[in-house]
């Protein structure tokens, strides 16, 4: 009771007492929920964020220099990539690598009524996004590790229960993985005109996940960071649930990251057009950072350096590798990652407590982004990959021009074709072939399969 009073007076003193306006109408259960929601909010950080205003670009894109990157395509193995592969496989076999998949987003653009990870994308298999990513990790783990490999799955209030239920239904499907769903934090939505915390109903604050950058704090808060370290994990492979082409335990990438003794490694793809709407990875002095496309004017987007090369050529893929030590030190500083402001429509209630569905953005949502860690890393590595090998995100509902299930499935089928052809098989022009990781993990693996070079694929086939 004393705690409850203390909490309420702290919120009132901060000018946020409106969240208790309907206190007298609430049941004791509803009151307990509201108190718990408020207790979980870092009120001081919230007030500070509002007071300091939206995070405007703190870096000047005119000061950026071109990113130097290693290159890797599984279709073009080299002496260097063979060394990386060995080093990566050794690290995986030693239990020094873990995977984290962030799957806490609300997936508003996709408009799917379940967590995005449950969205079926396999072009012939109908496998879900979770299956596409985890089947590959499972197959690599099956071949390399003695103990189940840790795969952390960051969920949010919006996705946690259904994700856990889904993993329970899949029991036994990924026997070599230690799948660990854990919940990210939330941030209240603020009224855009006043900064006051919005209520979603009389007894509930309007909360939303605190962005993929919420990973850093959530790893620490849930104890997962400590557990990783106790298990001897030194490298964390980070990927996002909406990119089924990612090979989240790719030994070459892990080997490259380790050889460079990098704290944060990032995969980039060459932009198709200077004005493309993606985050741009560039250098600022000795530090790597992202510049949002919205922060680059036309002239700078096309700027060439002294060698005549485009400065902003590298698009972010949202695939990163971290040294655990680096993540752990970032997690100690709660303010390492800034909050970005997004104006959104958030359902709320009016002064009478009746629901209001805004027709225009009425609220500020606050999110942290994982890539804001880049400039904090003293040692970084960028690896240029082909989107066709590693990057085909599903962001939008069917019918949109880009990043849909259809574009993603086309990329998966094209990958299957290219890999089989690289292994010497022939694939008819009309044939559609989807590869399961159990059939082949990558072109190097496929080449070691006997007789594949003599095979011809004619029709539609899911190869397992
Ligand atoms: P996006 O920024 O594309 O967001 O997330 P989203 O929620 O999937 O989709 P929209 O913007 O609402 O349409 C990129 C990745 O980061 C994860 C998502 O689950 C996705 O894997 N993410 C995003 C989180 O884990 N938590 C968040 O708070 C936000």
GROMACS .gro file of C-alpha atoms and ligand atoms in nm:
model
  493
    1UNK     CA    1   0.000   0.000   0.000
    2UNK     CA    2   0.280   0.239   0.094
    3UNK     CA    3   0.455   0.154  -0.231
    4UNK     CA    4   0.136   0.222  -0.422
    5UNK     CA    5   0.099   0.565  -0.264
    6UNK     CA    6   0.462   0.645  -0.329
    7UNK     CA    7   0.428   0.550  -0.694
    8UNK     CA    8   0.114   0.754  -0.738
    9UNK     CA    9   0.267   1.062  -0.578
   10UNK     CA   10   0.581   1.028  -0.795
   11UNK     CA   11   0.363   1.019  -1.109
   12UNK     CA   12   0.156   1.312  -0.984
   13UNK     CA   13   0.468   1.513  -0.903
   14UNK     CA   14   0.594   1.447  -1.255
   15UNK     CA   15   0.272   1.591  -1.399
   16UNK     CA   16   0.152   1.245  -1.504
   17UNK     CA   17  -0.124   1.203  -1.245
   18UNK     CA   18  -0.387   1.175  -1.523
   19UNK     CA   19  -0.316   0.803  -1.547
   20UNK     CA   20  -0.501   0.765  -1.215
   21UNK     CA   21  -0.803   0.977  -1.321
   22UNK     CA   22  -1.031   0.671  -1.323
   23UNK     CA   23  -0.884   0.506  -1.014
   24UNK     CA   24  -1.215   0.508  -0.829
   25UNK     CA   25  -1.385   0.318  -1.112
   26UNK     CA   26  -1.130   0.036  -1.116
   27UNK     CA   27  -1.158  -0.308  -0.956
   28UNK     CA   28  -0.875  -0.412  -0.727
   29UNK     CA   29  -0.738  -0.631  -1.004
   30UNK     CA   30  -0.741  -0.343  -1.253
   31UNK     CA   31  -0.572  -0.121  -0.997
   32UNK     CA   32  -0.299  -0.379  -0.946
   33UNK     CA   33  -0.241  -0.396  -1.323
   34UNK     CA   34  -0.216  -0.020  -1.353
   35UNK     CA   35   0.024   0.000  -1.061
   36UNK     CA   36   0.236  -0.274  -1.212
   37UNK     CA   37   0.242  -0.101  -1.552
   38UNK     CA   38   0.344   0.228  -1.394
   39UNK     CA   39   0.602   0.059  -1.173
   40UNK     CA   40   0.770  -0.088  -1.480
   41UNK     CA   41   0.810   0.251  -1.646
   42UNK     CA   42   1.135   0.437  -1.592
   43UNK     CA   43   0.959   0.763  -1.518
   44UNK     CA   44   1.274   0.973  -1.486
   45UNK     CA   45   1.402   0.853  -1.826
   46UNK     CA   46   1.062   0.919  -1.980
   47UNK     CA   47   1.045   1.273  -1.850
   48UNK     CA   48   1.402   1.339  -1.959
   49UNK     CA   49   1.330   1.209  -2.309
   50UNK     CA   50   1.029   1.434  -2.345
   51UNK     CA   51   1.219   1.733  -2.210
   52UNK     CA   52   1.514   1.682  -2.444
   53UNK     CA   53   1.290   1.667  -2.753
   54UNK     CA   54   1.305   1.436  -3.054
   55UNK     CA   55   1.644   1.290  -3.141
   56UNK     CA   56   1.738   1.498  -3.437
   57UNK     CA   57   2.033   1.373  -3.638
   58UNK     CA   58   2.334   1.434  -3.420
   59UNK     CA   59   2.571   1.355  -3.704
   60UNK     CA   60   2.632   1.569  -4.007
   61UNK     CA   61   2.616   1.363  -4.325
   62UNK     CA   62   2.869   1.596  -4.491
   63UNK     CA   63   3.133   1.459  -4.256
   64UNK     CA   64   3.074   1.098  -4.355
   65UNK     CA   65   3.336   0.903  -4.544
   66UNK     CA   66   3.294   0.587  -4.747
   67UNK     CA   67   3.270   0.260  -4.560
   68UNK     CA   68   3.540   0.002  -4.643
   69UNK     CA   69   3.400  -0.349  -4.635
   70UNK     CA   70   3.508  -0.707  -4.674
   71UNK     CA   71   3.305  -0.897  -4.933
   72UNK     CA   72   3.152  -1.236  -4.907
   73UNK     CA   73   2.921  -1.449  -5.117
   74UNK     CA   74   2.868  -1.818  -5.039
   75UNK     CA   75   2.864  -1.870  -5.416
   76UNK     CA   76   3.221  -1.748  -5.452
   77UNK     CA   77   3.432  -1.917  -5.187
   78UNK     CA   78   3.794  -1.800  -5.166
   79UNK     CA   79   4.103  -1.889  -4.964
   80UNK     CA   80   4.007  -1.616  -4.721
   81UNK     CA   81   3.650  -1.737  -4.682
   82UNK     CA   82   3.772  -2.095  -4.626
   83UNK     CA   83   3.983  -1.970  -4.336
   84UNK     CA   84   3.685  -1.778  -4.198
   85UNK     CA   85   3.469  -2.088  -4.234
   86UNK     CA   86   3.707  -2.301  -4.032
   87UNK     CA   87   3.740  -2.041  -3.762
   88UNK     CA   88   3.364  -1.991  -3.746
   89UNK     CA   89   3.289  -2.363  -3.732
   90UNK     CA   90   3.541  -2.405  -3.453
   91UNK     CA   91   3.383  -2.125  -3.251
   92UNK     CA   92   3.036  -2.277  -3.299
   93UNK     CA   93   3.163  -2.624  -3.204
   94UNK     CA   94   3.328  -2.480  -2.891
   95UNK     CA   95   2.994  -2.332  -2.781
   96UNK     CA   96   3.130  -1.979  -2.815
   97UNK     CA   97   2.846  -1.856  -3.039
   98UNK     CA   98   2.483  -1.779  -2.961
   99UNK     CA   99   2.203  -1.641  -3.176
  100UNK     CA  100   1.949  -1.373  -3.096
  101UNK     CA  101   1.642  -1.316  -3.309
  102UNK     CA  102   1.442  -1.005  -3.240
  103UNK     CA  103   1.073  -1.077  -3.280
  104UNK     CA  104   0.899  -0.824  -3.061
  105UNK     CA  105   0.780  -0.581  -3.328
  106UNK     CA  106   0.410  -0.522  -3.384
  107UNK     CA  107   0.440  -0.581  -3.760
  108UNK     CA  108   0.186  -0.312  -3.835
  109UNK     CA  109   0.275  -0.285  -4.205
  110UNK     CA  110   0.230  -0.658  -4.263
  111UNK     CA  111  -0.111  -0.660  -4.099
  112UNK     CA  112  -0.091  -1.027  -3.992
  113UNK     CA  113  -0.298  -1.109  -3.683
  114UNK     CA  114  -0.031  -1.322  -3.514
  115UNK     CA  115   0.336  -1.253  -3.432
  116UNK     CA  116   0.534  -1.207  -3.754
  117UNK     CA  117   0.744  -1.517  -3.683
  118UNK     CA  118   0.435  -1.731  -3.745
  119UNK     CA  119   0.383  -1.586  -4.093
  120UNK     CA  120   0.412  -1.859  -4.358
  121UNK     CA  121   0.669  -1.775  -4.626
  122UNK     CA  122   0.821  -2.101  -4.757
  123UNK     CA  123   0.735  -2.082  -5.128
  124UNK     CA  124   0.656  -2.455  -5.155
  125UNK     CA  125   0.686  -2.574  -4.796
  126UNK     CA  126   0.475  -2.297  -4.642
  127UNK     CA  127   0.728  -2.285  -4.357
  128UNK     CA  128   0.690  -1.992  -4.119
  129UNK     CA  129   0.952  -1.720  -4.075
  130UNK     CA  130   1.058  -1.889  -3.750
  131UNK     CA  131   1.099  -2.223  -3.930
  132UNK     CA  132   1.299  -2.077  -4.217
  133UNK     CA  133   1.551  -1.918  -3.982
  134UNK     CA  134   1.558  -2.182  -3.708
  135UNK     CA  135   1.573  -2.487  -3.938
  136UNK     CA  136   1.902  -2.358  -4.072
  137UNK     CA  137   2.045  -2.284  -3.727
  138UNK     CA  138   1.927  -2.628  -3.612
  139UNK     CA  139   2.100  -2.806  -3.900
  140UNK     CA  140   2.428  -2.624  -3.837
  141UNK     CA  141   2.402  -2.695  -3.464
  142UNK     CA  142   2.319  -3.061  -3.529
  143UNK     CA  143   2.637  -3.101  -3.725
  144UNK     CA  144   2.866  -2.901  -3.501
  145UNK     CA  145   2.769  -2.881  -3.135
  146UNK     CA  146   2.756  -3.129  -2.851
  147UNK     CA  147   2.535  -2.915  -2.624
  148UNK     CA  148   2.219  -2.740  -2.747
  149UNK     CA  149   2.307  -2.403  -2.894
  150UNK     CA  150   2.149  -2.098  -2.729
  151UNK     CA  151   1.898  -1.915  -2.944
  152UNK     CA  152   1.744  -1.617  -2.771
  153UNK     CA  153   1.418  -1.490  -2.911
  154UNK     CA  154   1.325  -1.142  -2.804
  155UNK     CA  155   0.949  -1.103  -2.780
  156UNK     CA  156   0.730  -0.825  -2.646
  157UNK     CA  157   0.396  -0.805  -2.469
  158UNK     CA  158   0.250  -0.796  -2.821
  159UNK     CA  159   0.409  -1.127  -2.927
  160UNK     CA  160   0.525  -1.321  -2.621
  161UNK     CA  161   0.239  -1.554  -2.533
  162UNK     CA  162   0.165  -1.664  -2.888
  163UNK     CA  163   0.535  -1.715  -2.958
  164UNK     CA  164   0.579  -1.932  -2.650
  165UNK     CA  165   0.269  -2.131  -2.739
  166UNK     CA  166   0.401  -2.178  -3.093
  167UNK     CA  167   0.736  -2.308  -2.964
  168UNK     CA  168   0.547  -2.550  -2.738
  169UNK     CA  169   0.354  -2.682  -3.036
  170UNK     CA  170   0.684  -2.729  -3.222
  171UNK     CA  171   0.834  -2.928  -2.930
  172UNK     CA  172   1.107  -3.158  -3.057
  173UNK     CA  173   1.140  -2.983  -3.393
  174UNK     CA  174   1.472  -2.815  -3.307
  175UNK     CA  175   1.637  -3.063  -3.067
  176UNK     CA  176   1.982  -2.905  -3.091
  177UNK     CA  177   1.864  -2.561  -2.993
  178UNK     CA  178   1.809  -2.416  -2.651
  179UNK     CA  179   1.531  -2.176  -2.750
  180UNK     CA  180   1.485  -1.901  -2.496
  181UNK     CA  181   1.204  -1.651  -2.552
  182UNK     CA  182   1.238  -1.342  -2.333
  183UNK     CA  183   1.039  -1.023  -2.320
  184UNK     CA  184   1.167  -0.680  -2.419
  185UNK     CA  185   1.065  -0.367  -2.233
  186UNK     CA  186   0.783  -0.129  -2.311
  187UNK     CA  187   0.747   0.246  -2.330
  188UNK     CA  188   0.426   0.442  -2.280
  189UNK     CA  189   0.287   0.641  -2.571
  190UNK     CA  190   0.283   1.013  -2.502
  191UNK     CA  191   0.027   1.267  -2.619
  192UNK     CA  192   0.204   1.448  -2.903
  193UNK     CA  193   0.093   1.792  -2.784
  194UNK     CA  194   0.163   1.763  -2.411
  195UNK     CA  195   0.394   1.470  -2.339
  196UNK     CA  196   0.135   1.321  -2.104
  197UNK     CA  197   0.122   0.945  -2.084
  198UNK     CA  198  -0.183   0.814  -2.272
  199UNK     CA  199  -0.429   0.565  -2.131
  200UNK     CA  200  -0.548   0.291  -2.362
  201UNK     CA  201  -0.848   0.230  -2.133
  202UNK     CA  202  -0.948   0.354  -1.789
  203UNK     CA  203  -0.715   0.114  -1.615
  204UNK     CA  204  -0.436   0.062  -1.868
  205UNK     CA  205  -0.151   0.272  -1.992
  206UNK     CA  206  -0.097   0.265  -2.373
  207UNK     CA  207   0.230   0.075  -2.394
  208UNK     CA  208   0.431  -0.044  -2.690
  209UNK     CA  209   0.760  -0.232  -2.733
  210UNK     CA  210   1.068  -0.014  -2.687
  211UNK     CA  211   1.228  -0.090  -3.026
  212UNK     CA  212   1.483  -0.354  -3.132
  213UNK     CA  213   1.743  -0.153  -2.943
  214UNK     CA  214   1.548  -0.256  -2.632
  215UNK     CA  215   1.746  -0.578  -2.667
  216UNK     CA  216   2.043  -0.436  -2.481
  217UNK     CA  217   1.853  -0.351  -2.163
  218UNK     CA  218   1.632  -0.662  -2.187
  219UNK     CA  219   1.932  -0.896  -2.205
  220UNK     CA  220   2.055  -0.755  -1.880
  221UNK     CA  221   1.722  -0.724  -1.702
  222UNK     CA  222   1.618  -1.082  -1.777
  223UNK     CA  223   1.956  -1.228  -1.673
  224UNK     CA  224   2.010  -1.370  -2.024
  225UNK     CA  225   2.335  -1.178  -2.060
  226UNK     CA  226   2.477  -1.337  -1.749
  227UNK     CA  227   2.362  -1.682  -1.857
  228UNK     CA  228   2.528  -1.641  -2.196
  229UNK     CA  229   2.850  -1.546  -2.031
  230UNK     CA  230   2.832  -1.839  -1.785
  231UNK     CA  231   2.788  -2.074  -2.081
  232UNK     CA  232   3.099  -1.937  -2.247
  233UNK     CA  233   2.922  -1.756  -2.532
  234UNK     CA  234   3.150  -1.483  -2.666
  235UNK     CA  235   2.980  -1.391  -2.993
  236UNK     CA  236   2.615  -1.312  -3.050
  237UNK     CA  237   2.471  -1.335  -3.402
  238UNK     CA  238   2.183  -1.085  -3.420
  239UNK     CA  239   1.909  -1.103  -3.681
  240UNK     CA  240   1.552  -0.993  -3.730
  241UNK     CA  241   1.259  -1.230  -3.763
  242UNK     CA  242   1.141  -1.088  -4.095
  243UNK     CA  243   1.444  -1.193  -4.301
  244UNK     CA  244   1.422  -1.567  -4.377
  245UNK     CA  245   1.727  -1.557  -4.606
  246UNK     CA  246   1.958  -1.488  -4.314
  247UNK     CA  247   2.199  -1.768  -4.224
  248UNK     CA  248   2.210  -1.691  -3.854
  249UNK     CA  249   2.501  -1.923  -3.785
  250UNK     CA  250   2.698  -1.861  -4.103
  251UNK     CA  251   3.049  -1.984  -4.020
  252UNK     CA  252   3.221  -1.752  -4.269
  253UNK     CA  253   3.062  -1.441  -4.120
  254UNK     CA  254   3.141  -1.555  -3.768
  255UNK     CA  255   3.499  -1.632  -3.868
  256UNK     CA  256   3.539  -1.292  -4.034
  257UNK     CA  257   3.404  -1.120  -3.724
  258UNK     CA  258   3.641  -1.313  -3.498
  259UNK     CA  259   3.947  -1.267  -3.724
  260UNK     CA  260   3.891  -0.892  -3.718
  261UNK     CA  261   3.848  -0.899  -3.337
  262UNK     CA  262   3.544  -0.687  -3.408
  263UNK     CA  263   3.311  -0.565  -3.136
  264UNK     CA  264   3.029  -0.506  -3.381
  265UNK     CA  265   3.015  -0.643  -3.733
  266UNK     CA  266   2.745  -0.543  -3.974
  267UNK     CA  267   2.626  -0.686  -4.304
  268UNK     CA  268   2.561  -0.432  -4.575
  269UNK     CA  269   2.423  -0.452  -4.926
  270UNK     CA  270   2.511  -0.219  -5.213
  271UNK     CA  271   2.222   0.021  -5.273
  272UNK     CA  272   2.050  -0.003  -5.610
  273UNK     CA  273   1.995   0.370  -5.622
  274UNK     CA  274   2.160   0.652  -5.423
  275UNK     CA  275   1.816   0.770  -5.314
  276UNK     CA  276   1.704   0.427  -5.191
  277UNK     CA  277   1.511   0.441  -4.865
  278UNK     CA  278   1.743   0.242  -4.639
  279UNK     CA  279   1.973   0.325  -4.351
  280UNK     CA  280   2.320   0.412  -4.483
  281UNK     CA  281   2.627   0.274  -4.311
  282UNK     CA  282   2.926   0.510  -4.332
  283UNK     CA  283   3.233   0.613  -4.137
  284UNK     CA  284   3.268   0.919  -3.917
  285UNK     CA  285   3.635   0.942  -3.836
  286UNK     CA  286   3.724   0.598  -3.705
  287UNK     CA  287   3.365   0.514  -3.604
  288UNK     CA  288   3.098   0.337  -3.802
  289UNK     CA  289   2.746   0.483  -3.790
  290UNK     CA  290   2.413   0.479  -3.965
  291UNK     CA  291   2.265   0.780  -4.136
  292UNK     CA  292   1.894   0.754  -4.202
  293UNK     CA  293   1.796   0.824  -4.564
  294UNK     CA  294   1.571   1.100  -4.436
  295UNK     CA  295   1.879   1.277  -4.297
  296UNK     CA  296   2.064   1.286  -4.630
  297UNK     CA  297   1.980   1.548  -4.890
  298UNK     CA  298   1.983   1.473  -5.264
  299UNK     CA  299   2.325   1.624  -5.314
  300UNK     CA  300   2.490   1.426  -5.037
  301UNK     CA  301   2.317   1.105  -5.136
  302UNK     CA  302   2.506   1.127  -5.467
  303UNK     CA  303   2.835   1.254  -5.323
  304UNK     CA  304   3.150   1.086  -5.455
  305UNK     CA  305   3.476   1.068  -5.267
  306UNK     CA  306   3.823   1.145  -5.407
  307UNK     CA  307   3.841   0.804  -5.573
  308UNK     CA  308   3.514   0.876  -5.748
  309UNK     CA  309   3.323   0.625  -5.535
  310UNK     CA  310   2.980   0.684  -5.386
  311UNK     CA  311   3.012   0.770  -5.016
  312UNK     CA  312   2.668   0.638  -4.922
  313UNK     CA  313   2.673   0.308  -5.106
  314UNK     CA  314   2.610   0.071  -4.816
  315UNK     CA  315   2.258  -0.017  -4.705
  316UNK     CA  316   2.190  -0.163  -4.362
  317UNK     CA  317   2.050  -0.517  -4.351
  318UNK     CA  318   1.978  -0.541  -3.980
  319UNK     CA  319   2.217  -0.834  -3.949
  320UNK     CA  320   2.494  -0.780  -3.695
  321UNK     CA  321   2.744  -0.979  -3.492
  322UNK     CA  322   2.840  -0.861  -3.148
  323UNK     CA  323   3.109  -0.953  -2.905
  324UNK     CA  324   2.933  -1.033  -2.581
  325UNK     CA  325   3.176  -0.814  -2.393
  326UNK     CA  326   3.070  -0.515  -2.603
  327UNK     CA  327   2.700  -0.578  -2.547
  328UNK     CA  328   2.761  -0.626  -2.176
  329UNK     CA  329   2.939  -0.294  -2.144
  330UNK     CA  330   2.664  -0.118  -2.343
  331UNK     CA  331   2.404  -0.277  -2.116
  332UNK     CA  332   2.565  -0.126  -1.807
  333UNK     CA  333   2.494   0.223  -1.939
  334UNK     CA  334   2.119   0.259  -1.959
  335UNK     CA  335   2.150   0.573  -2.169
  336UNK     CA  336   2.375   0.426  -2.440
  337UNK     CA  337   2.095   0.417  -2.692
  338UNK     CA  338   1.880   0.725  -2.749
  339UNK     CA  339   1.504   0.712  -2.797
  340UNK     CA  340   1.375   0.792  -3.145
  341UNK     CA  341   1.037   0.960  -3.173
  342UNK     CA  342   0.771   0.835  -3.409
  343UNK     CA  343   0.437   1.009  -3.453
  344UNK     CA  344   0.168   0.741  -3.461
  345UNK     CA  345  -0.206   0.695  -3.419
  346UNK     CA  346  -0.271   0.545  -3.077
  347UNK     CA  347  -0.619   0.455  -2.952
  348UNK     CA  348  -0.692   0.624  -2.619
  349UNK     CA  349  -0.980   0.751  -2.405
  350UNK     CA  350  -1.132   1.094  -2.359
  351UNK     CA  351  -1.197   1.287  -2.038
  352UNK     CA  352  -1.517   1.087  -1.983
  353UNK     CA  353  -1.325   0.761  -2.020
  354UNK     CA  354  -1.483   0.677  -2.357
  355UNK     CA  355  -1.264   0.524  -2.630
  356UNK     CA  356  -1.121   0.750  -2.900
  357UNK     CA  357  -0.975   0.622  -3.228
  358UNK     CA  358  -0.772   0.908  -3.375
  359UNK     CA  359  -0.782   0.973  -3.748
  360UNK     CA  360  -0.449   1.158  -3.740
  361UNK     CA  361  -0.129   1.076  -3.549
  362UNK     CA  362  -0.194   1.189  -3.193
  363UNK     CA  363   0.093   1.027  -3.007
  364UNK     CA  364   0.467   0.989  -2.982
  365UNK     CA  365   0.602   0.636  -2.959
  366UNK     CA  366   0.954   0.599  -2.829
  367UNK     CA  367   1.189   0.336  -2.967
  368UNK     CA  368   1.553   0.246  -2.938
  369UNK     CA  369   1.738   0.116  -3.243
  370UNK     CA  370   2.008  -0.149  -3.225
  371UNK     CA  371   2.224   0.014  -3.490
  372UNK     CA  372   2.280   0.314  -3.263
  373UNK     CA  373   2.535   0.090  -3.093
  374UNK     CA  374   2.769   0.122  -3.392
  375UNK     CA  375   2.952   0.441  -3.297
  376UNK     CA  376   3.011   0.299  -2.951
  377UNK     CA  377   3.224   0.017  -3.088
  378UNK     CA  378   3.595   0.091  -3.113
  379UNK     CA  379   3.655  -0.203  -3.346
  380UNK     CA  380   3.401  -0.264  -3.620
  381UNK     CA  381   3.380  -0.465  -3.939
  382UNK     CA  382   3.148  -0.429  -4.235
  383UNK     CA  383   3.090  -0.716  -4.474
  384UNK     CA  384   2.930  -0.651  -4.810
  385UNK     CA  385   2.696  -0.931  -4.910
  386UNK     CA  386   2.457  -0.972  -5.201
  387UNK     CA  387   2.094  -0.925  -5.100
  388UNK     CA  388   2.028  -1.241  -5.302
  389UNK     CA  389   2.238  -1.437  -5.051
  390UNK     CA  390   2.130  -1.291  -4.719
  391UNK     CA  391   1.857  -1.033  -4.728
  392UNK     CA  392   1.492  -1.053  -4.835
  393UNK     CA  393   1.282  -0.902  -4.556
  394UNK     CA  394   0.904  -0.932  -4.535
  395UNK     CA  395   0.774  -0.596  -4.421
  396UNK     CA  396   0.462  -0.521  -4.622
  397UNK     CA  397   0.128  -0.682  -4.692
  398UNK     CA  398   0.078  -0.860  -5.022
  399UNK     CA  399   0.027  -0.627  -5.313
  400UNK     CA  400   0.287  -0.371  -5.202
  401UNK     CA  401   0.572  -0.293  -5.440
  402UNK     CA  402   0.856  -0.425  -5.224
  403UNK     CA  403   0.946  -0.642  -4.925
  404UNK     CA  404   0.640  -0.864  -4.944
  405UNK     CA  405   0.594  -1.240  -4.914
  406UNK     CA  406   0.598  -1.260  -5.295
  407UNK     CA  407   0.932  -1.078  -5.331
  408UNK     CA  408   1.077  -1.284  -5.049
  409UNK     CA  409   0.960  -1.615  -5.198
  410UNK     CA  410   1.106  -1.518  -5.536
  411UNK     CA  411   1.440  -1.459  -5.362
  412UNK     CA  412   1.423  -1.795  -5.183
  413UNK     CA  413   1.350  -1.979  -5.508
  414UNK     CA  414   1.625  -1.794  -5.692
  415UNK     CA  415   1.867  -1.886  -5.416
  416UNK     CA  416   1.770  -2.254  -5.447
  417UNK     CA  417   1.828  -2.241  -5.822
  418UNK     CA  418   2.165  -2.064  -5.794
  419UNK     CA  419   2.295  -2.300  -5.528
  420UNK     CA  420   2.193  -2.613  -5.717
  421UNK     CA  421   2.343  -2.482  -6.037
  422UNK     CA  422   2.665  -2.390  -5.856
  423UNK     CA  423   2.680  -2.754  -5.740
  424UNK     CA  424   2.654  -2.864  -6.104
  425UNK     CA  425   2.285  -2.965  -6.113
  426UNK     CA  426   2.056  -2.839  -6.383
  427UNK     CA  427   1.728  -2.668  -6.303
  428UNK     CA  428   1.466  -2.621  -6.575
  429UNK     CA  429   1.355  -2.264  -6.636
  430UNK     CA  430   0.999  -2.341  -6.521
  431UNK     CA  431   1.107  -2.544  -6.216
  432UNK     CA  432   1.064  -2.399  -5.868
  433UNK     CA  433   1.296  -2.548  -5.610
  434UNK     CA  434   1.302  -2.469  -5.239
  435UNK     CA  435   1.589  -2.609  -5.034
  436UNK     CA  436   1.551  -2.728  -4.677
  437UNK     CA  437   1.871  -2.688  -4.474
  438UNK     CA  438   1.872  -3.065  -4.416
  439UNK     CA  439   1.926  -3.101  -4.793
  440UNK     CA  440   2.207  -2.850  -4.807
  441UNK     CA  441   2.321  -2.560  -4.591
  442UNK     CA  442   2.506  -2.356  -4.847
  443UNK     CA  443   2.686  -2.401  -5.180
  444UNK     CA  444   2.999  -2.542  -5.013
  445UNK     CA  445   2.787  -2.803  -4.841
  446UNK     CA  446   2.590  -2.884  -5.158
  447UNK     CA  447   2.909  -2.939  -5.354
  448UNK     CA  448   3.002  -3.218  -5.116
  449UNK     CA  449   2.680  -3.407  -5.196
  450UNK     CA  450   2.748  -3.704  -5.421
  451UNK     CA  451   2.561  -3.721  -5.754
  452UNK     CA  452   2.407  -3.377  -5.729
  453UNK     CA  453   2.604  -3.264  -6.032
  454UNK     CA  454   2.425  -3.527  -6.241
  455UNK     CA  455   2.076  -3.435  -6.130
  456UNK     CA  456   1.822  -3.240  -6.330
  457UNK     CA  457   1.530  -3.067  -6.160
  458UNK     CA  458   1.222  -3.029  -6.376
  459UNK     CA  459   0.915  -2.942  -6.168
  460UNK     CA  460   0.829  -2.791  -5.831
  461UNK     CA  461   1.014  -2.951  -5.543
  462UNK     CA  462   1.080  -2.888  -5.174
  463UNK     CA  463   1.409  -3.068  -5.125
  464UNK     CA  464   1.461  -3.209  -4.778
  465LIG     P1  465   1.054  -0.322  -3.789
  465LIG     O1  466   1.116  -0.194  -3.756
  465LIG     O2  467   1.043  -0.359  -3.931
  465LIG     O3  468   0.913  -0.328  -3.718
  465LIG     O4  469   1.132  -0.434  -3.709
  465LIG     P2  470   0.796  -0.436  -3.723
  465LIG     O5  471   0.728  -0.430  -3.592
  465LIG     O6  472   0.842  -0.573  -3.764
  465LIG     O7  473   0.702  -0.383  -3.836
  465LIG     P3  474   0.621  -0.245  -3.848
  465LIG     O8  475   0.723  -0.135  -3.858
  465LIG     O9  476   0.531  -0.232  -3.729
  465LIG    O10  477   0.546  -0.266  -3.975
  465LIG     C1  478   1.251  -0.493  -3.751
  465LIG     C2  479   1.277  -0.609  -3.658
  465LIG    O11  480   1.289  -0.563  -3.524
  465LIG     C3  481   1.197  -0.631  -3.441
  465LIG     C4  482   1.088  -0.680  -3.531
  465LIG    O12  483   1.019  -0.789  -3.473
  465LIG     C5  484   1.166  -0.716  -3.656
  465LIG    O13  485   1.228  -0.840  -3.640
  465LIG     N1  486   1.149  -0.538  -3.337
  465LIG     C6  487   1.101  -0.416  -3.372
  465LIG     C7  488   1.149  -0.580  -3.206
  465LIG    O14  489   1.191  -0.694  -3.175
  465LIG     N2  490   1.101  -0.495  -3.112
  465LIG     C8  491   1.055  -0.371  -3.142
  465LIG    O15  492   1.014  -0.299  -3.049
  465LIG     C9  493   1.056  -0.331  -3.275
   0.00000   0.00000   0.00000
